[in-house]
Short mmCIF file of C-alpha atoms and ligand atoms in Angstrom, two decimals:
data_model
loop_
_atom_site.label_atom_id
_atom_site.label_comp_id
_atom_site.label_asym_id
_atom_site.label_seq_id
_atom_site.Cartn_x
_atom_site.Cartn_y
_atom_site.Cartn_z
CA MET A 88 -0.27 -0.27 -0.22
CA VAL A 89 2.60 2.18 1.00
CA GLN A 90 4.75 1.06 -1.79
CA ASP A 91 1.99 1.65 -4.02
CA ASN A 92 1.61 5.46 -3.18
CA SER A 93 4.71 6.03 -3.30
CA GLU A 94 5.05 4.73 -7.15
CA LEU A 95 2.33 6.28 -7.85
CA SER A 96 3.33 9.69 -6.79
CA GLU A 97 6.78 9.05 -8.75
CA LEU A 98 4.58 8.75 -11.88
CA GLN A 99 2.47 11.85 -10.88
CA GLN A 100 6.04 13.77 -10.20
CA GLN A 101 7.37 12.70 -13.54
CA ALA A 102 3.96 13.74 -15.74
CA LYS A 103 4.40 17.05 -13.86
CA THR A 104 7.91 17.55 -15.09
CA ARG A 105 6.96 16.81 -18.45
CA GLN A 106 4.29 19.34 -18.10
CA ASN A 107 6.81 21.81 -16.46
CA ILE A 108 9.12 20.87 -19.79
CA ILE A 109 6.48 21.81 -22.44
CA GLY A 110 5.20 24.80 -20.60
CA GLU A 111 9.06 26.00 -20.18
CA ILE A 112 9.68 25.15 -23.98
CA THR A 113 6.30 26.73 -25.06
CA ARG A 114 6.75 29.91 -23.23
CA LYS A 115 10.61 30.69 -24.43
CA PHE A 116 10.13 29.16 -28.68
CA ALA A 117 6.48 28.71 -29.24
CA ALA A 118 4.31 31.62 -27.58
CA GLU A 119 1.14 32.57 -29.80
CA ASP A 120 0.94 36.10 -31.05
CA ASP A 121 -2.67 37.70 -31.42
CA GLY A 122 -3.31 36.17 -34.75
CA LEU A 123 -2.57 32.56 -33.33
CA LYS A 124 -4.83 33.32 -30.46
CA HIS A 125 -7.49 34.72 -32.23
CA ALA A 126 -7.55 31.88 -34.54
CA LEU A 127 -8.24 29.27 -31.52
CA GLN A 128 -10.72 31.66 -30.26
CA ALA A 129 -12.98 31.98 -33.13
CA ALA A 130 -12.97 28.36 -33.66
CA LYS A 131 -13.69 27.29 -30.25
CA GLN A 132 -16.46 29.75 -30.71
CA ALA A 133 -17.88 28.21 -33.65
CA GLY A 134 -17.61 24.86 -32.00
CA LEU A 135 -14.53 22.92 -34.02
CA PRO A 136 -12.98 20.09 -32.71
CA GLU A 137 -9.78 21.46 -30.33
CA ILE A 138 -7.51 18.97 -32.31
CA GLN A 139 -5.44 21.78 -34.16
CA ILE A 140 -1.21 20.87 -33.34
CA SER A 141 0.32 21.98 -30.42
CA PRO A 142 2.40 25.47 -30.39
CA ILE A 143 5.55 23.46 -30.13
CA GLN A 144 4.87 21.64 -33.39
CA GLY A 145 3.53 24.79 -34.93
CA LYS A 146 7.02 26.12 -34.29
CA LEU A 147 8.74 23.26 -35.16
CA LEU A 148 6.98 23.45 -38.89
CA GLN A 149 7.84 26.76 -39.26
CA LEU A 150 11.62 25.54 -38.54
CA LEU A 151 11.23 22.90 -40.88
CA ALA A 152 9.98 25.35 -43.85
CA VAL A 153 12.76 28.05 -42.94
CA ALA A 154 15.56 24.81 -43.20
CA CYS A 155 14.29 24.02 -46.48
CA ASN A 156 13.93 27.61 -47.58
CA ALA A 157 10.35 26.87 -48.55
CA GLN A 158 8.33 29.45 -50.61
CA ARG A 159 5.56 27.39 -51.29
CA ILE A 160 3.66 25.66 -48.81
CA LEU A 161 1.00 23.12 -49.21
CA GLU A 162 -1.47 22.13 -46.26
CA ILE A 163 -3.97 19.22 -46.51
CA GLY A 164 -6.53 20.00 -43.69
CA SER A 165 -7.00 23.48 -42.38
CA LEU A 166 -9.67 22.94 -39.33
CA GLY A 167 -9.55 26.90 -38.00
CA GLY A 168 -6.15 27.81 -40.20
CA TYR A 169 -3.88 27.35 -36.70
CA SER A 170 -1.24 25.81 -38.47
CA GLY A 171 -1.76 27.27 -41.56
CA ILE A 172 -0.64 30.71 -39.60
CA TRP A 173 2.27 28.98 -38.26
CA LEU A 174 3.21 28.11 -41.56
CA ALA A 175 1.93 31.11 -43.58
CA ARG A 176 4.88 33.36 -41.01
CA ALA A 177 7.60 31.27 -41.75
CA LEU A 178 7.36 32.21 -45.78
CA PRO A 179 9.43 35.29 -47.14
CA VAL A 180 7.47 37.94 -49.10
CA ASN A 181 6.22 36.33 -52.46
CA GLY A 182 6.13 33.09 -50.37
CA HIS A 183 2.88 30.90 -50.83
CA PHE A 184 0.82 28.77 -48.58
CA ILE A 185 -2.10 26.71 -49.89
CA THR A 186 -4.32 24.72 -47.49
CA LEU A 187 -7.09 21.90 -48.65
CA GLU A 188 -10.10 21.88 -46.77
CA ILE A 189 -13.45 19.93 -47.01
CA ASN A 190 -15.86 21.59 -44.62
CA ALA A 191 -17.13 25.01 -46.12
CA THR A 192 -17.81 26.28 -42.91
CA HIS A 193 -14.34 25.46 -41.63
CA ALA A 194 -12.87 27.51 -44.94
CA GLU A 195 -14.70 30.53 -44.00
CA LEU A 196 -13.13 30.55 -40.44
CA VAL A 197 -10.01 29.99 -42.23
CA ARG A 198 -10.12 33.01 -44.40
CA ASN A 199 -11.03 35.15 -41.29
CA ALA A 200 -8.32 33.82 -39.16
CA PHE A 201 -6.08 34.47 -42.15
CA ALA A 202 -7.19 38.04 -42.40
CA HIS A 203 -6.91 38.90 -38.71
CA ALA A 204 -3.21 37.56 -38.75
CA GLY A 205 -2.45 39.56 -41.49
CA VAL A 206 -1.52 36.48 -43.83
CA SER A 207 -4.27 36.74 -46.74
CA ASP A 208 -1.79 38.05 -49.24
CA ARG A 209 0.03 34.74 -49.30
CA THR A 210 -2.52 32.33 -48.18
CA GLU A 211 -5.20 30.40 -50.43
CA VAL A 212 -7.74 28.42 -48.97
CA ARG A 213 -9.36 25.61 -51.55
CA ILE A 214 -12.40 23.80 -50.51
CA GLY A 215 -12.80 20.28 -51.35
CA LYS A 216 -11.84 16.83 -50.40
CA ALA A 217 -8.47 16.53 -50.59
CA LEU A 218 -8.04 13.35 -53.28
CA ASP A 219 -9.97 15.36 -55.94
CA LEU A 220 -7.97 18.80 -55.49
CA LEU A 221 -4.73 17.69 -55.11
CA PRO A 222 -4.32 16.72 -59.08
CA LEU A 223 -4.99 20.52 -60.04
CA LEU A 224 -2.13 21.45 -58.09
CA GLU A 225 0.52 19.89 -60.22
CA GLN A 226 0.76 23.08 -62.03
CA GLU A 227 1.60 24.69 -58.98
CA ALA A 228 3.99 22.46 -57.74
CA PRO A 229 6.66 21.90 -56.71
CA PHE A 230 5.97 22.56 -53.21
CA ASP A 231 8.72 22.76 -50.60
CA LEU A 232 7.06 21.93 -47.81
CA ILE A 233 3.72 19.70 -47.49
CA PHE A 234 1.67 19.05 -44.19
CA ILE A 235 -0.50 16.46 -44.00
CA ASP A 236 -3.32 16.53 -41.20
CA ALA A 237 -6.44 15.84 -42.69
CA ASP A 238 -8.95 12.30 -42.34
CA LYS A 239 -6.35 9.58 -41.35
CA PRO A 240 -7.46 6.28 -44.44
CA PRO A 241 -6.34 8.21 -47.17
CA TYR A 242 -2.86 9.04 -45.16
CA PRO A 243 -0.78 6.66 -47.96
CA GLN A 244 -2.36 8.39 -51.11
CA TYR A 245 -1.87 11.73 -49.79
CA LEU A 246 1.65 10.46 -49.23
CA ASP A 247 2.06 9.77 -52.98
CA TRP A 248 0.45 13.14 -54.07
CA ALA A 249 2.72 14.70 -51.42
CA LEU A 250 5.82 12.81 -53.59
CA ARG A 251 4.48 13.91 -56.89
CA LEU A 252 4.31 17.50 -55.77
CA SER A 253 7.38 17.68 -54.36
CA ARG A 254 11.36 18.16 -55.09
CA PRO A 255 14.70 16.50 -53.93
CA GLY A 256 14.91 18.68 -50.44
CA SER A 257 11.13 19.15 -49.96
CA ILE A 258 10.24 18.31 -46.29
CA ILE A 259 7.09 16.13 -45.81
CA VAL A 260 5.34 16.49 -42.83
CA ALA A 261 2.22 14.27 -41.35
CA ASP A 262 0.67 14.04 -37.86
CA ASN A 263 -1.00 12.30 -35.81
CA CYS A 264 1.20 9.56 -36.77
CA ILE A 265 2.24 7.83 -33.20
CA ARG A 266 -1.24 7.51 -31.39
CA SER A 267 -0.22 6.04 -28.28
CA GLY A 268 1.97 3.39 -30.59
CA LYS A 269 -1.33 2.34 -32.56
CA GLY A 270 0.68 3.71 -35.65
CA PHE A 271 3.20 0.77 -35.34
CA GLU A 272 0.88 -1.99 -34.02
CA GLU A 273 -1.74 -4.01 -36.29
CA PRO A 274 -4.81 -1.37 -37.16
CA GLN A 275 -7.97 -2.07 -35.55
CA ASP A 276 -9.87 0.36 -37.69
CA GLU A 277 -9.33 2.07 -41.16
CA GLY A 278 -8.15 5.50 -39.48
CA MET A 279 -5.03 3.40 -38.14
CA ALA A 280 -4.58 1.12 -41.28
CA GLY A 281 -3.93 4.59 -43.01
CA ILE A 282 -1.37 5.50 -40.27
CA VAL A 283 0.16 2.61 -40.20
CA ALA A 284 0.94 2.05 -43.65
CA TYR A 285 1.97 5.89 -43.50
CA ASN A 286 4.93 5.04 -41.37
CA ASN A 287 5.59 1.80 -42.84
CA ARG A 288 5.76 3.76 -46.26
CA ILE A 289 8.15 6.38 -44.97
CA ALA A 290 10.15 3.85 -43.03
CA SER A 291 11.25 1.87 -46.08
CA ASP A 292 10.75 4.21 -49.00
CA PRO A 293 14.39 4.97 -50.44
CA ARG A 294 13.23 8.21 -51.81
CA LEU A 295 12.96 9.55 -48.56
CA ILE A 296 14.88 10.07 -45.28
CA SER A 297 12.33 9.86 -42.50
CA LEU A 298 11.69 9.49 -38.43
CA ASP A 299 8.77 9.83 -36.34
CA LEU A 300 9.10 12.48 -33.28
CA ALA A 301 6.87 11.80 -30.52
CA ILE A 302 6.29 15.48 -29.14
CA ASP A 303 2.65 16.28 -28.47
CA ASP A 304 0.21 15.21 -26.22
CA ASP A 305 2.72 14.53 -23.38
CA TYR A 306 5.15 12.68 -25.50
CA THR A 307 2.18 10.08 -27.22
CA ASP A 308 1.48 11.54 -30.31
CA GLY A 309 3.23 13.51 -33.09
CA PHE A 310 4.45 14.28 -36.19
CA ALA A 311 6.43 11.82 -39.02
CA ILE A 312 9.02 13.74 -40.64
CA SER A 313 10.37 12.89 -44.18
CA VAL A 314 12.81 14.68 -46.16
CA VAL A 315 12.98 13.91 -50.01
CA ARG A 316 16.23 12.49 -50.79
CA HIS A 317 18.31 14.11 -53.70
N1 SAH B 259 -3.88 21.25 -39.22
C1 SAH B 259 -4.82 21.63 -38.37
C2 SAH B 259 -6.06 20.61 -37.82
C3 SAH B 259 -6.47 19.59 -38.98
S1 SAH B 259 -7.98 18.85 -38.62
C4 SAH B 259 -4.50 22.52 -37.56
O1 SAH B 259 -3.40 22.19 -36.87
O2 SAH B 259 -4.84 23.55 -36.81
C5 SAH B 259 -8.24 17.96 -40.27
C6 SAH B 259 -8.89 18.97 -40.69
O3 SAH B 259 -9.22 18.36 -42.39
C7 SAH B 259 -10.48 19.47 -40.40
O4 SAH B 259 -10.92 20.75 -41.06
C8 SAH B 259 -11.26 18.27 -41.52
O5 SAH B 259 -12.80 19.29 -42.13
C9 SAH B 259 -10.54 18.16 -42.61
N2 SAH B 259 -10.71 17.29 -43.43
C10 SAH B 259 -11.27 15.83 -42.90
N3 SAH B 259 -11.19 14.91 -44.44
C11 SAH B 259 -11.13 15.70 -45.35
C12 SAH B 259 -10.84 15.66 -46.62
N4 SAH B 259 -10.88 14.46 -47.10
N5 SAH B 259 -10.12 16.66 -47.34
C13 SAH B 259 -10.02 18.10 -47.12
N6 SAH B 259 -10.15 18.34 -45.83
C14 SAH B 259 -10.34 17.34 -44.98
C1 DHB B 260 -8.00 13.91 -34.10
C2 DHB B 260 -7.51 14.43 -35.92
C3 DHB B 260 -6.39 15.09 -35.83
O1 DHB B 260 -5.83 15.92 -36.63
C4 DHB B 260 -5.71 15.22 -34.12
O2 DHB B 260 -4.29 15.89 -34.05
C5 DHB B 260 -6.09 14.87 -32.88
C6 DHB B 260 -7.31 14.10 -33.51
C7 DHB B 260 -9.53 13.16 -34.73
O3 DHB B 260 -10.04 13.21 -35.61
O4 DHB B 260 -10.16 12.84 -33.64
MG1 MG B 261 -3.83 16.38 -36.80
#
């Protein structure tokens, strides 16, 4: 009993340590500006699910965009525009950001959020099913960074399109690829099947160098990051 309590408190202490670390990193490196805060508030007010990326993930997307000198960025799955604002802010003047969103209500919120954040000049929201919109983007390729964060079953198809619309040195990021370890197990549903297949593909495709990073939800979920090899 005493043993159990002390073990529990040690686990609680470790959880608290992790939360403190995440808080400190967020404050020091990934503070939200008014544009980001406004996008979150508007999305919440409209009743959208709170499934946007974390500030740390947003800052990592910016870092990756700058690392590959991104001028053109593509996002699949906009929600309320939160990740889009992080990405658009990493672009130089004349840079261009395109985000694909199936839900017209979400898309309208995204346009407002982008206007409020002052990034309307370099952003475009396209409404439709991503798999219908992606073939229309070949004229605008290559994209330097592609961020996949929409419905999970077609993740492997989104990867095919990302490879098609990229260049050597482009960076492909996909959210939610860990899912408490389910991203590496025998899938129990269609969504996880898409994620598991995505992980298997990026881990073995010779065109890519890839890594899953557990940086979200208390280190239980996160990004799959791939660079297209030269
Ligand atoms: N990237 C966002 C979160 C995206 S949530 C952020 O971090 O701020 C997933 C979004 O993908 C939702 O808005 C959903 O409507 C959209 N979506 C789902 N299926 C889609 C599809 N087939 N094509 C395009 N968008 C889709
Ligand atoms: C869900 C989707 C996401 O993209 C995410 O980051 C978290 C949750 C979901 O559909 O539940
Ligand atoms: Mg996500």
